[in-house]
Amino acid sequence: LATPAQVEFIESDLKKLITLSGAASSGKTNSILLKSILEILKNPKLKIIIIEPTKLACDLLKQKLLNIVEYAIIELDLNSIEIITPIDLLNRHLGKLKKPRLEVVLHINEKLMQKSFKAADLIICDDTNILPLEFMDYLKHIQKNSFLILVNVYNEGEPSFTLGKSFRKTELKAIFKKANQHAKA
């Protein structure tokens, strides 16, 4: 159950750089999950990293991935799809270079931009509009010989795919009923 725009993105061939843009609640995150599952089904040896801005977002996406795989009854090696934060990716690269790890602040070291790093065959970065532009440059640098999908990008050019329909309800109805004055909310 996907819109024609989502299906077009999910079934598209991989390119060096793909940008996916869309309104809030347009199905971007679900689309990247379905795209990653489809790419693994096409090529089981593919290694995919999905980058989410926070650990909470990573945990929610992992749960969503498990639900999709379980509900659809798909036989899939879940180790092929890894969901991590930007700092986790940078720490892997820094570890390879034997440099100190980052704890909280997302900082791109000069050495990282000079050295190549094969993190995965495909990196999908969700919510790029809240990540620093220098991190986007870093992703483009390390994926110059592999595939990269940037989601929710504000860029000068046209996005490769746009999801226009938002599934968020525009009107929220809340009904308050009088209850026992001693009841806890």
Phi, psi and omega in degrees: 000093181218156177287162177302325179293321177295316179298318179301316178293312184298320184270358182290154176287149178289141175232170180304315180221124177235136175244134179240125182233153178181164180290166175300139180063032178266359177096019181297313184293316176298322180295320180290328175295313180295323177298315181294321177297315180298318180294323177292321178294324177291318184222094183298343180273357181291138177251123183239135172242129173251127182256124175244148186295330185229163177295324178297315178298322177298313181298318179295320180291323176298317179295319179297320177298314178299319179296318180297312182296318181291316182293320183277351182054057179258133174271112189215137175281103183293345176288347179285337181245117181245136182243115185223170176269164177301322180295323177299317179296313179298321180294327175297315180294316178297322177297321178296326180272001182058044177252160180296147181285156172270144179255305186235314187277131178276103182231130179267111179289145178306321182299326180296326181280348180263337184255144175278157182206116179269092181277317182197166176288328180221127172246130176244120181250114181270152177054049182292341181292344179255003178258154181296147179298328179295331176289323177296319176298321178298314179299317178297325180293311184284341181255019183297338178251008180227195184256146181219131174239122178252126186250135179066046184270138168260102180231166183290322182279181177280137175293151179296320180222143178231130175257110188271326186279128176263136180262007179284135177290131183282337183238122179257124180258129176232130180243125178254129179246147178289131182234180177302129183295341180264356180287144179272145179279000000 
